[in-house]
CSV table of C-alpha atoms in Angstrom, one decimal:
chain,number,residue,atom,x,y,z
A,1027,MET,CA,0.5,-13.0,-24.3
A,1028,ARG,CA,-1.4,-10.3,-26.1
A,1029,TYR,CA,-4.7,-9.3,-24.4
A,1030,SER,CA,-7.8,-9.3,-26.5
A,1031,ALA,CA,-11.4,-10.4,-26.5
A,1032,PHE,CA,-10.2,-13.7,-28.1
A,1033,SER,CA,-7.7,-14.2,-25.3
A,1034,ILE,CA,-10.4,-13.8,-22.7
A,1035,VAL,CA,-12.7,-16.4,-24.3
A,1036,LYS,CA,-9.8,-18.8,-24.9
A,1037,ASN,CA,-8.7,-18.6,-21.3
A,1038,ALA,CA,-12.2,-18.9,-20.0
A,1039,LEU,CA,-12.5,-22.1,-21.9
A,1040,SER,CA,-9.4,-23.5,-20.2
A,1041,GLY,CA,-10.8,-22.5,-16.8
A,1042,ASN,CA,-8.6,-19.3,-16.5
A,1043,LEU,CA,-5.7,-21.5,-15.4
A,1044,LYS,CA,-3.4,-20.6,-18.2
A,1045,TRP,CA,-2.9,-16.8,-17.7
A,1046,LYS,CA,0.8,-16.0,-17.3
A,1047,PRO,CA,2.2,-13.5,-14.8
A,1048,GLN,CA,2.3,-10.0,-16.3
A,1049,TRP,CA,6.1,-9.7,-15.7
A,1050,ARG,CA,8.9,-12.0,-14.7
A,1051,GLN,CA,10.3,-12.1,-11.2
A,1052,ALA,CA,13.8,-11.2,-12.4
A,1053,GLU,CA,17.0,-11.7,-10.4
A,1054,PRO,CA,19.7,-9.0,-10.9
A,1055,LYS,CA,22.4,-9.6,-13.5
A,1056,SER,CA,25.9,-8.3,-12.7
A,1057,HIS,CA,25.7,-5.4,-15.1
A,1058,TYR,CA,23.1,-3.3,-16.9
A,1059,ASP,CA,23.5,-0.4,-19.4
A,1060,VAL,CA,20.9,1.5,-17.4
A,1061,ILE,CA,19.7,1.1,-13.9
A,1062,ILE,CA,16.5,2.9,-12.8
A,1063,VAL,CA,16.1,3.4,-9.1
A,1064,GLY,CA,12.4,3.4,-8.3
A,1065,GLY,CA,9.7,1.0,-9.6
A,1066,GLY,CA,6.9,3.5,-9.5
A,1067,GLY,CA,5.0,4.9,-12.5
A,1068,HIS,CA,7.8,7.2,-13.6
A,1069,GLY,CA,10.5,4.6,-13.3
A,1070,LEU,CA,8.5,1.9,-15.1
A,1071,ALA,CA,7.5,4.3,-17.8
A,1072,THR,CA,11.1,5.4,-18.3
A,1073,ALA,CA,12.2,1.7,-18.6
A,1074,TYR,CA,9.4,1.0,-21.1
A,1075,TYR,CA,10.2,4.0,-23.4
A,1076,LEU,CA,13.9,3.3,-23.1
A,1077,ALA,CA,13.4,-0.2,-24.4
A,1078,LYS,CA,10.6,0.5,-26.9
A,1079,GLU,CA,11.4,4.0,-28.3
A,1080,PHE,CA,15.1,4.4,-27.8
A,1081,GLY,CA,16.4,0.8,-28.3
A,1082,VAL,CA,18.1,0.6,-24.9
A,1083,LYS,CA,17.1,-3.0,-23.9
A,1084,ASN,CA,19.6,-3.9,-21.2
A,1085,VAL,CA,17.8,-2.1,-18.4
A,1086,ALA,CA,16.9,-2.9,-14.8
A,1087,VAL,CA,14.3,-1.2,-12.6
A,1088,LEU,CA,15.1,-1.5,-8.8
A,1089,GLU,CA,12.2,-1.2,-6.4
A,1090,LYS,CA,12.6,-1.4,-2.7
A,1091,GLY,CA,9.1,-2.6,-2.0
A,1092,TYR,CA,6.6,-4.3,-4.3
A,1093,LEU,CA,5.9,-2.8,-7.6
A,1094,GLY,CA,3.6,0.2,-7.4
A,1095,SER,CA,3.7,0.4,-3.6
A,1096,GLY,CA,4.6,4.1,-3.6
A,1097,ASN,CA,2.8,7.2,-4.9
A,1098,VAL,CA,1.6,5.5,-8.2
A,1099,GLY,CA,-0.9,3.6,-6.0
A,1100,ARG,CA,-1.5,6.5,-3.6
A,1101,ASN,CA,-2.9,9.3,-5.7
A,1102,THR,CA,-6.4,10.4,-6.8
A,1103,THR,CA,-5.9,9.3,-10.4
A,1104,ILE,CA,-6.5,12.6,-12.0
A,1105,VAL,CA,-5.0,13.3,-15.5
A,1106,ARG,CA,-5.2,16.8,-17.0
A,1107,SER,CA,-3.1,19.4,-18.8
A,1108,ASN,CA,-4.6,22.7,-17.7
A,1109,TYR,CA,-1.4,24.4,-16.6
A,1110,MET,CA,-0.6,28.0,-17.4
A,1111,LEU,CA,3.2,28.5,-17.7
A,1112,PRO,CA,5.0,27.9,-20.9
A,1113,GLY,CA,7.5,25.7,-19.0
A,1114,ASN,CA,4.7,23.4,-17.9
A,1115,GLU,CA,1.8,23.3,-20.4
A,1116,PRO,CA,3.6,21.8,-23.4
A,1117,PHE,CA,5.0,19.1,-21.2
A,1118,TYR,CA,1.6,18.2,-19.6
A,1119,GLU,CA,-0.1,18.3,-22.9
A,1120,PHE,CA,2.5,15.9,-24.3
A,1121,SER,CA,1.5,13.7,-21.4
A,1122,MET,CA,-2.2,14.1,-22.1
A,1123,LYS,CA,-1.6,13.0,-25.7
A,1124,LEU,CA,0.3,10.0,-24.5
A,1125,TRP,CA,-2.5,9.1,-22.1
A,1126,GLU,CA,-5.0,9.2,-25.0
A,1127,GLY,CA,-3.1,6.5,-26.9
A,1128,LEU,CA,-1.8,4.6,-23.8
A,1129,GLU,CA,-4.2,1.7,-23.8
A,1130,ARG,CA,-3.5,0.8,-27.4
A,1131,GLU,CA,0.2,1.5,-26.9
A,1132,LEU,CA,0.4,-0.9,-23.9
A,1133,ASN,CA,-2.3,-3.3,-24.9
A,1134,TYR,CA,-3.6,-2.8,-21.4
A,1135,ASN,CA,-6.8,-1.3,-20.0
A,1136,VAL,CA,-5.7,1.7,-17.9
A,1137,MET,CA,-9.4,2.8,-17.8
A,1138,LEU,CA,-8.7,6.3,-19.0
A,1139,SER,CA,-11.9,8.2,-18.6
A,1140,GLN,CA,-12.0,11.6,-20.2
A,1141,ARG,CA,-14.8,12.9,-18.1
A,1142,GLY,CA,-13.6,16.5,-17.9
A,1143,VAL,CA,-12.0,18.4,-15.1
A,1144,ILE,CA,-13.7,21.5,-13.9
A,1145,MET,CA,-12.0,24.1,-11.7
A,1146,LEU,CA,-14.5,26.3,-9.9
A,1147,TYR,CA,-14.1,30.0,-9.4
A,1148,HIS,CA,-15.7,32.0,-6.6
A,1149,SER,CA,-14.9,35.6,-7.3
A,1150,ASP,CA,-14.4,38.0,-10.2
A,1151,GLY,CA,-10.7,38.0,-9.6
A,1152,GLN,CA,-10.5,34.3,-9.7
A,1153,ARG,CA,-12.6,34.2,-12.9
A,1154,ASP,CA,-10.1,36.6,-14.5
A,1155,ALA,CA,-7.2,34.3,-13.4
A,1156,TYR,CA,-9.0,31.3,-15.0
A,1157,ILE,CA,-9.7,33.2,-18.2
A,1158,ARG,CA,-6.0,33.9,-18.4
A,1159,ARG,CA,-5.1,30.3,-17.7
A,1160,GLY,CA,-7.6,29.2,-20.3
A,1161,ASN,CA,-6.1,31.6,-22.9
A,1162,ALA,CA,-2.6,30.3,-22.0
A,1163,MET,CA,-3.8,26.8,-22.7
A,1164,TRP,CA,-5.3,27.8,-26.1
A,1165,MET,CA,-2.0,29.4,-27.0
A,1166,GLU,CA,-0.4,25.9,-26.6
A,1167,GLY,CA,-3.2,24.3,-28.6
A,1168,VAL,CA,-5.2,22.9,-25.7
A,1169,ALA,CA,-8.9,23.4,-25.5
A,1170,ALA,CA,-10.4,25.1,-22.4
A,1171,GLU,CA,-13.9,26.3,-21.8
A,1172,LEU,CA,-15.2,28.9,-19.4
A,1173,ILE,CA,-18.5,27.6,-18.0
A,1174,GLU,CA,-20.7,30.4,-16.5
A,1175,ARG,CA,-22.9,29.8,-13.5
A,1176,ASP,CA,-26.2,29.1,-15.3
A,1177,GLN,CA,-24.6,26.6,-17.5
A,1178,LEU,CA,-22.7,25.0,-14.6
A,1179,LYS,CA,-26.0,24.6,-12.6
A,1180,LYS,CA,-27.4,22.5,-15.4
A,1181,MET,CA,-24.2,20.4,-15.6
A,1182,ILE,CA,-23.6,20.0,-11.9
A,1183,PRO,CA,-26.7,20.8,-9.9
A,1184,PHE,CA,-25.7,19.6,-6.5
A,1185,LEU,CA,-23.0,22.2,-5.7
A,1186,ASN,CA,-23.5,24.8,-3.0
A,1187,TYR,CA,-23.8,27.8,-5.4
A,1188,ASP,CA,-24.9,30.3,-2.7
A,1189,HIS,CA,-22.3,29.6,-0.1
A,1190,ALA,CA,-21.8,32.8,1.9
A,1191,ARG,CA,-18.0,33.0,1.7
A,1192,TYR,CA,-17.3,31.0,-1.5
A,1193,PRO,CA,-20.3,31.4,-3.8
A,1194,ILE,CA,-19.8,29.4,-7.0
A,1195,LEU,CA,-19.7,31.7,-10.1
A,1196,GLY,CA,-18.5,29.3,-12.7
A,1197,GLY,CA,-15.6,27.1,-13.7
A,1198,LEU,CA,-12.8,26.4,-16.2
A,1199,LEU,CA,-13.4,23.1,-17.9
A,1200,GLN,CA,-10.9,20.9,-19.8
A,1201,ARG,CA,-13.1,18.2,-21.4
A,1202,ARG,CA,-10.2,15.9,-22.4
A,1203,ALA,CA,-9.0,15.6,-18.9
A,1204,GLY,CA,-10.3,13.0,-16.5
A,1205,THR,CA,-9.0,10.0,-14.5
A,1206,ALA,CA,-7.2,6.7,-15.1
A,1207,ARG,CA,-6.8,3.6,-13.1
A,1208,HIS,CA,-3.5,4.2,-11.2
A,1209,ASP,CA,-2.5,0.6,-10.5
A,1210,ALA,CA,-3.2,-0.4,-14.0
A,1211,VAL,CA,-0.8,2.3,-15.2
A,1212,ALA,CA,2.0,0.8,-13.1
A,1213,TRP,CA,1.1,-2.8,-14.2
A,1214,GLY,CA,0.7,-1.9,-17.8
A,1215,TYR,CA,4.1,-0.2,-18.0
A,1216,ALA,CA,5.7,-3.0,-16.1
A,1217,ARG,CA,4.3,-5.6,-18.4
A,1218,GLY,CA,5.3,-3.5,-21.5
A,1219,ALA,CA,8.8,-3.0,-20.2
A,1220,ASP,CA,9.1,-6.7,-19.3
A,1221,ARG,CA,8.1,-7.7,-22.8
A,1222,HIS,CA,10.9,-5.5,-24.2
A,1223,GLY,CA,13.4,-7.3,-22.0
A,1224,VAL,CA,13.6,-5.0,-19.0
A,1225,ASP,CA,14.4,-6.7,-15.7
A,1226,ILE,CA,12.0,-5.5,-12.9
A,1227,ILE,CA,13.6,-6.4,-9.6
A,1228,GLU,CA,11.3,-5.9,-6.6
A,1229,HIS,CA,12.3,-5.9,-2.9
A,1230,CYS,CA,15.7,-4.6,-3.9
A,1231,GLU,CA,16.7,-1.5,-2.0
A,1232,VAL,CA,19.6,0.6,-3.1
A,1233,THR,CA,21.9,1.2,-0.1
A,1234,ALA,CA,24.8,3.1,-1.8
A,1235,ILE,CA,25.9,4.5,-5.1
A,1236,ARG,CA,29.5,3.5,-6.1
A,1237,ARG,CA,31.6,6.0,-8.0
A,1238,GLU,CA,35.1,5.9,-9.5
A,1239,ASN,CA,36.8,8.9,-11.1
A,1240,GLY,CA,33.7,11.0,-10.9
A,1241,VAL,CA,31.4,8.6,-12.7
A,1242,VAL,CA,28.9,6.1,-11.3
A,1243,THR,CA,30.0,2.5,-11.7
A,1244,GLY,CA,27.0,0.8,-10.0
A,1245,VAL,CA,24.9,0.5,-6.9
A,1246,ASP,CA,25.0,-1.6,-3.7
A,1247,THR,CA,21.7,-3.1,-3.0
A,1248,THR,CA,20.0,-5.5,-0.6
A,1249,LYS,CA,20.6,-8.1,-3.4
A,1250,GLY,CA,24.3,-7.3,-3.8
A,1251,PHE,CA,26.3,-5.0,-6.1
A,1252,ILE,CA,24.9,-4.3,-9.6
A,1253,GLY,CA,27.1,-2.5,-12.1
A,1254,CYS,CA,25.7,0.0,-14.6
A,1255,GLY,CA,26.6,2.2,-17.5
A,1256,LYS,CA,24.1,4.9,-16.5
A,1257,LEU,CA,22.1,5.4,-13.4
A,1258,ALA,CA,18.7,7.1,-13.4
A,1259,LEU,CA,17.0,8.2,-10.1
A,1260,ALA,CA,13.2,8.2,-10.0
A,1261,ALA,CA,12.7,7.8,-6.3
A,1262,ALA,CA,9.9,10.4,-5.7
A,1263,GLY,CA,9.6,11.2,-2.0
A,1264,ASN,CA,12.9,9.5,-1.2
A,1265,SER,CA,14.8,11.5,-3.9
A,1266,SER,CA,16.8,13.4,-1.2
A,1267,ARG,CA,17.9,10.2,0.4
A,1268,VAL,CA,19.0,8.5,-2.8
A,1269,GLY,CA,20.6,11.8,-4.0
A,1270,GLU,CA,22.6,12.0,-0.8
A,1271,MET,CA,24.2,8.7,-1.7
A,1272,ALA,CA,25.8,10.6,-4.6
A,1273,ASP,CA,26.4,13.8,-2.6
A,1274,LEU,CA,23.6,15.6,-4.5
A,1275,LYS,CA,21.9,18.4,-2.6
A,1276,LEU,CA,18.5,18.9,-4.0
A,1277,PRO,CA,15.9,21.7,-3.9
A,1278,ILE,CA,13.4,19.2,-2.5
A,1279,GLU,CA,11.4,18.7,0.7
A,1280,SER,CA,9.4,15.6,1.4
A,1281,HIS,CA,5.9,16.3,2.5
A,1282,VAL,CA,2.8,14.1,3.3
A,1283,LEU,CA,-0.4,14.3,1.2
A,1284,GLN,CA,-3.6,12.4,2.2
A,1285,ALA,CA,-6.3,11.0,0.0
A,1286,PHE,CA,-9.7,9.5,0.9
A,1287,VAL,CA,-12.3,7.2,-0.5
A,1288,THR,CA,-15.9,6.8,0.6
A,1289,GLU,CA,-18.4,3.9,0.5
A,1290,GLY,CA,-19.7,3.0,-2.9
A,1291,LEU,CA,-22.5,5.1,-4.3
A,1292,LYS,CA,-24.6,5.0,-7.4
A,1293,PRO,CA,-23.2,7.2,-10.2
A,1294,CYS,CA,-23.6,10.8,-9.0
A,1295,ILE,CA,-20.4,12.8,-9.8
A,1296,ASP,CA,-19.7,12.8,-13.5
A,1297,HIS,CA,-16.6,15.0,-13.6
A,1298,VAL,CA,-13.5,15.8,-11.7
A,1299,ILE,CA,-14.5,18.8,-9.7
A,1300,VAL,CA,-11.9,21.1,-8.1
A,1301,TYR,CA,-12.8,23.6,-5.5
A,1302,GLY,CA,-11.4,27.1,-6.0
A,1303,GLY,CA,-11.9,28.2,-2.4
A,1304,GLY,CA,-9.3,25.7,-1.2
A,1305,HIS,CA,-7.6,22.9,-3.0
A,1306,PHE,CA,-10.2,20.2,-2.7
A,1307,TYR,CA,-10.7,17.8,-5.7
A,1308,ILE,CA,-13.2,15.0,-6.1
A,1309,SER,CA,-14.2,12.3,-8.6
A,1310,GLN,CA,-16.1,9.1,-8.5
A,1311,SER,CA,-14.4,5.8,-9.2
A,1312,ASP,CA,-15.9,3.1,-11.4
A,1313,LYS,CA,-16.6,1.1,-8.2
A,1314,GLY,CA,-18.7,4.0,-7.0
A,1315,GLY,CA,-16.5,5.4,-4.2
A,1316,LEU,CA,-15.9,9.1,-4.1
A,1317,VAL,CA,-12.1,9.7,-4.3
A,1318,PHE,CA,-11.0,13.0,-3.0
A,1319,GLY,CA,-8.1,14.9,-1.4
A,1320,ALA,CA,-6.8,18.5,-0.9
A,1321,GLU,CA,-3.7,20.2,0.4
A,1322,ILE,CA,-0.6,18.6,1.8
A,1323,ASP,CA,-0.4,18.5,5.6
A,1324,GLY,CA,2.2,21.2,5.6
A,1325,TYR,CA,5.2,19.7,7.4
A,1326,THR,CA,8.1,17.6,6.2
A,1327,SER,CA,7.5,13.9,6.7
A,1328,TYR,CA,8.7,10.5,5.4
A,1329,ALA,CA,5.8,8.7,7.2
A,1330,GLN,CA,3.1,7.5,4.8
A,1331,ARG,CA,0.4,8.6,7.1
A,1332,GLY,CA,-1.3,12.0,7.7
A,1333,ASN,CA,-2.8,14.1,10.4
A,1334,LEU,CA,-6.4,14.0,11.5
A,1335,ALA,CA,-6.6,17.8,11.6
A,1336,THR,CA,-5.9,17.9,7.9
A,1337,ALA,CA,-8.4,15.2,7.3
A,1338,GLU,CA,-11.0,17.3,9.1
A,1339,HIS,CA,-10.0,20.4,7.0
A,1340,VAL,CA,-10.4,18.4,3.8
A,1341,MET,CA,-13.9,17.1,4.7
A,1342,GLU,CA,-14.9,20.7,5.6
A,1343,GLU,CA,-13.8,21.9,2.2
A,1344,GLY,CA,-15.7,19.1,0.6
A,1345,VAL,CA,-18.9,19.8,2.5
A,1346,ALA,CA,-18.6,23.5,1.7
A,1347,MET,CA,-18.6,22.7,-2.0
A,1348,ILE,CA,-21.1,19.7,-1.9
A,1349,PRO,CA,-23.3,19.8,1.2
A,1350,GLY,CA,-24.6,16.3,0.4
A,1351,LEU,CA,-21.2,14.9,1.2
A,1352,SER,CA,-21.9,15.3,4.9
A,1353,ARG,CA,-24.0,12.1,4.7
A,1354,VAL,CA,-21.4,10.0,3.0
A,1355,ARG,CA,-19.2,7.7,5.1
A,1356,VAL,CA,-15.4,7.7,4.4
A,1357,LEU,CA,-14.1,4.1,4.1
A,1358,ARG,CA,-10.4,4.6,3.8
A,1359,SER,CA,-7.7,7.2,3.9
A,1360,TRP,CA,-4.0,6.9,3.0
A,1361,ALA,CA,-1.0,9.1,2.5
A,1362,GLY,CA,2.0,9.4,0.3
A,1363,VAL,CA,5.4,11.1,0.5
A,1364,MET,CA,5.6,14.0,-2.0
A,1365,ASP,CA,8.9,15.3,-3.4
A,1366,MET,CA,7.9,18.9,-3.1
A,1367,SER,CA,10.3,21.1,-5.1
A,1368,MET,CA,11.0,24.7,-4.3
A,1369,ASP,CA,8.9,26.1,-7.1
A,1370,GLY,CA,6.2,23.5,-7.4
A,1371,SER,CA,7.5,22.1,-10.7
A,1372,PRO,CA,9.4,18.9,-11.5
A,1373,ILE,CA,13.0,18.3,-12.4
A,1374,ILE,CA,14.1,16.0,-15.3
A,1375,ASP,CA,17.8,16.7,-15.8
A,1376,ARG,CA,21.4,15.6,-15.8
A,1377,THR,CA,23.4,16.0,-12.6
A,1378,PRO,CA,26.9,17.2,-12.0
A,1379,ILE,CA,27.9,13.5,-12.2
A,1380,ASP,CA,28.2,12.6,-15.9
A,1381,ASN,CA,26.3,9.3,-16.0
A,1382,LEU,CA,23.8,10.1,-13.3
A,1383,TYR,CA,20.3,11.3,-14.2
A,1384,LEU,CA,17.6,12.8,-12.0
A,1385,ASN,CA,13.8,12.7,-12.1
A,1386,CYS,CA,12.1,14.3,-9.1
A,1387,GLY,CA,10.2,17.2,-7.7
A,1388,TRP,CA,6.8,16.0,-8.8
A,1389,CYS,CA,5.1,17.6,-5.8
A,1390,TYR,CA,1.5,16.2,-5.8
A,1391,GLY,CA,1.1,16.2,-9.6
A,1392,GLY,CA,3.2,13.3,-10.6
A,1393,PHE,CA,0.5,10.8,-11.7
A,1394,LYS,CA,-0.8,12.8,-14.7
A,1395,ALA,CA,2.8,13.3,-15.8
A,1396,THR,CA,3.7,9.6,-15.8
A,1397,PRO,CA,3.8,9.0,-19.6
A,1398,ALA,CA,5.6,12.2,-20.5
A,1399,SER,CA,8.0,12.0,-17.5
A,1400,GLY,CA,8.9,8.5,-18.6
A,1401,TYR,CA,9.3,9.5,-22.3
A,1402,CYS,CA,11.3,12.6,-21.6
A,1403,PHE,CA,13.5,10.9,-19.0
A,1404,ALA,CA,14.2,8.0,-21.4
A,1405,HIS,CA,15.0,10.5,-24.1
A,1406,LEU,CA,17.5,12.3,-21.8
A,1407,ILE,CA,19.1,9.0,-20.7
A,1408,ALA,CA,19.4,7.5,-24.2
A,1409,LYS,CA,20.5,10.6,-26.1
A,1410,ASN,CA,22.1,12.6,-23.2
A,1411,ASP,CA,19.9,15.4,-24.6
A,1412,THR,CA,16.8,17.1,-23.1
A,1413,HIS,CA,13.5,16.4,-24.8
A,1414,PRO,CA,12.1,19.8,-26.1
A,1415,VAL,CA,9.0,19.8,-23.9
A,1416,ALA,CA,11.0,19.2,-20.8
A,1417,ARG,CA,13.6,21.9,-21.5
A,1418,PHE,CA,12.4,24.2,-18.6
A,1419,LEU,CA,12.5,21.4,-16.0
A,1420,ARG,CA,16.2,21.8,-15.2
A,1421,LEU,CA,18.0,21.2,-11.9
A,1422,ASP,CA,19.9,24.5,-12.2
A,1423,ARG,CA,16.9,26.7,-12.9
A,1424,PHE,CA,16.9,27.9,-9.3
A,1425,ALA,CA,20.5,29.1,-9.5
A,1426,ARG,CA,19.9,30.7,-12.9
A,1427,GLY,CA,16.7,32.4,-11.9
A,1428,TYR,CA,14.3,30.5,-14.2
A,1429,VAL,CA,11.9,29.0,-11.7
A,1430,VAL,CA,8.7,27.6,-13.0
A,1431,ASP,CA,6.4,28.7,-10.2
A,1432,GLU,CA,2.8,28.0,-11.3
A,1433,ALA,CA,1.3,29.1,-7.9
A,1434,GLY,CA,3.5,32.1,-7.5
A,1435,ALA,CA,4.2,31.0,-3.9
A,1436,GLY,CA,8.0,31.4,-3.8
A,1437,PRO,CA,10.5,29.0,-2.4
A,1438,GLN,CA,8.2,27.6,0.3
A,1439,PRO,CA,7.4,24.0,-0.6
A,1440,ASN,CA,4.4,23.7,1.8
A,1441,LEU,CA,2.6,26.4,-0.1
A,1442,HIS,CA,2.8,24.9,-3.6
Z,260,MET,CA,2.4,14.3,14.0
Z,261,ALA,CA,2.1,14.9,17.7
Z,262,SER,CA,-1.3,16.5,18.4
Z,263,LEU,CA,0.1,18.6,21.3
Z,264,ILE,CA,3.0,20.9,21.3
Z,265,THR,CA,4.5,22.3,24.5
Z,266,CYS,CA,5.1,26.0,23.9
Z,267,PRO,CA,7.8,27.4,26.2
Z,268,HIS,CA,5.5,30.4,26.9
Z,269,CYS,CA,2.0,29.1,26.7
Z,270,GLY,CA,2.3,25.5,27.9
Z,271,VAL,CA,0.7,22.4,26.2
Z,272,ARG,CA,-1.4,23.6,23.2
Z,273,PRO,CA,-3.0,21.8,20.2
Z,274,LYS,CA,-0.7,21.8,17.2
Z,275,GLU,CA,-3.4,23.5,15.0
Z,276,GLU,CA,-2.5,26.8,16.8
Z,277,PHE,CA,0.9,26.7,15.1
Z,278,ALA,CA,2.1,27.6,11.6
Z,279,ILE,CA,5.1,25.7,10.2
Z,280,ARG,CA,7.6,27.9,8.5
Z,281,GLY,CA,10.2,25.3,7.6
Z,282,ASP,CA,13.8,24.2,8.1
Z,283,ALA,CA,15.5,26.0,11.1
Z,284,SER,CA,19.0,24.6,10.5
Z,285,LEU,CA,19.8,27.0,7.7
Z,286,VAL,CA,22.0,30.0,8.5
Z,287,ARG,CA,21.2,33.2,6.6
Z,288,PRO,CA,24.3,34.2,4.7
Z,289,ALA,CA,25.8,37.7,4.8
Z,290,PRO,CA,24.3,40.2,2.4
Z,291,THR,CA,27.5,40.2,0.4
Z,292,ALA,CA,27.9,36.4,0.3
Z,293,SER,CA,28.2,34.7,-3.0
Z,294,ASP,CA,25.3,33.7,-5.3
Z,295,GLU,CA,26.1,30.1,-4.5
Z,296,ALA,CA,25.7,30.7,-0.7
Z,297,TRP,CA,22.4,32.5,-1.3
Z,298,HIS,CA,21.2,29.8,-3.7
Z,299,ASP,CA,21.9,27.1,-1.1
Z,300,TYR,CA,20.2,29.1,1.6
Z,301,VAL,CA,17.0,29.8,-0.4
Z,302,TYR,CA,16.6,26.6,-2.4
Z,303,VAL,CA,18.6,23.7,-1.2
Z,304,ARG,CA,17.3,21.5,1.7
Z,305,ALA,CA,18.9,18.7,3.6
Z,306,ASN,CA,15.4,17.1,3.9
Z,307,PRO,CA,16.5,14.5,6.6
Z,308,ARG,CA,14.7,11.3,7.3
Z,309,GLY,CA,14.8,11.5,11.1
Z,310,ARG,CA,15.5,14.4,13.4
Z,311,THR,CA,15.1,17.9,12.0
Z,312,LEU,CA,14.8,21.4,13.3
Z,313,GLU,CA,11.9,23.6,12.2
Z,314,HIS,CA,10.7,27.1,12.7
Z,315,TRP,CA,7.1,27.1,14.0
Z,316,GLN,CA,5.1,30.2,14.8
Z,317,HIS,CA,2.6,30.1,17.6
Z,318,VAL,CA,0.0,32.1,15.7
Z,319,GLY,CA,-2.9,31.1,17.9
Z,320,GLY,CA,-1.0,32.0,21.1
Z,321,CYS,CA,2.0,34.1,22.0
Z,322,ARG,CA,2.9,34.6,18.3
Z,323,ARG,CA,6.5,33.8,19.1
Z,324,PHE,CA,8.7,31.9,16.6
Z,325,LEU,CA,9.8,28.6,18.1
Z,326,VAL,CA,12.3,26.0,17.1
Z,327,VAL,CA,10.8,22.5,17.2
Z,328,GLU,CA,13.0,19.4,17.0
Z,329,ARG,CA,11.0,16.7,15.5
Z,330,ASP,CA,11.4,13.3,13.8
Z,331,THR,CA,10.2,13.3,10.2
Z,332,PHE,CA,9.6,9.6,10.2
Z,333,THR,CA,8.1,8.8,13.6
Z,334,HIS,CA,6.6,12.3,14.0
Z,335,GLU,CA,7.9,12.4,17.6
Z,336,VAL,CA,8.6,15.9,19.0
Z,337,HIS,CA,11.8,16.0,21.0
Z,338,SER,CA,12.1,19.6,22.1
Z,339,VAL,CA,10.5,23.1,21.7
Z,340,THR,CA,12.7,26.1,22.2
Z,341,ASP,CA,12.0,29.8,21.8
Z,342,GLY,CA,13.5,31.0,18.6
Z,343,ALA,CA,15.5,33.9,20.1
Z,344,ALA,CA,16.8,31.7,22.8
Z,345,PHE,CA,17.8,29.1,20.3
Z,346,ALA,CA,19.6,31.6,18.2
Z,347,ARG,CA,21.6,32.9,21.2
Z,348,GLU,CA,22.5,29.4,22.3
Z,349,ASN,CA,23.7,28.6,18.8
Z,350,GLY,CA,25.5,31.9,18.3
Z,351,LYS,CA,23.4,33.0,15.3
């Protein structure tokens, strides 16, 4: 069923009893051309673009929990393309362009809100770094604006401009960036993939990857063996575990990242604001809650829960930037398992096994990449050839000395 | 994550006094070792779901490097050993 104003009226007249489920509850067939492991945003987007753009229709997405139970439902919903390095910026800008057309593409309201992302600077050195980043963005055709302190005070009056340690001197603004409704992205891609014939199989955990003569023949799952022509891994925080089933050793550590939401307030924060003195970022959801987060906890973890000391640190950063936050009550906090790569950038590549493809290393920036990640991964799987904007995101870049280290932090995942 | 870590030198201390360096199971290759061996040491991680060994530094106390054995899923801490003692025991 196509969603439209007409469909809303029509269904209202029949008491809203005739809406169909957005995707089928598929049972696995014995064989698929492509199996995607991981029913998160990236896996579902990959399935959607495989079927829609690349004509590969015999596809299954295997998800061990329920659809969207992982990081696609555990992020702070920010979408942006304000990266600096030539290996990253074209990729994220490709993603931003896909975001801008996503609702029409999927016939689904993902509530994309291009409210602008502003990254604050607190020193002359940091301003220079942001000017450089802004120039790097312009070189890739992406608009960036440097907002000086006086102008910023008019835009966002409630910041702590005269903080003793981190006075706010201005910010770098990308107006096209913003937020999207994270669950709707997963559901929209799932519905779109389903309509193109993809089987989405929930509660189906992969337990082993079967290989014969050096190629993958299928996967053992909690719903039995499923054969496949090609196998694509998009398992995010569990990439190392799934990779291990095929003897892959990955440059990945799994870390825990927390996020928080407050009680609902009247509209007060119009942008996504990123603190430059730490890593704090905040926006306001359409329900009114302030959604925020900051650094990863700093230790490897597969538990989807964080540490109170980190929560305290995040709140301190928030209050340092916006003193008024001290009066707001936090309603909920949650955590996700991040696949932190050794240079802070993702991997979309082939593996040493011919028909096994890998998508991982999203650190804590995977949500904004969802459309481009899916598109480029589908391109790679269908054509066995790397999409041009993802050509730097290779698995062997560490061995070859071509790391894409946006933070310049070195091979230390808890610092990216 | 456990809130308290038993430092072999300082006793029971809050975990915020410690800085986590990372995987302690890796063995530094010889300077003349192959590029592959160095690549594996610098970039490749086992990333286990379960027991793991980590280097922690007690920056808010004795400043010694410690080896903490910890579970990455339950967050339980099994043992804390001085880094030098651990290296001697394991012949590194």
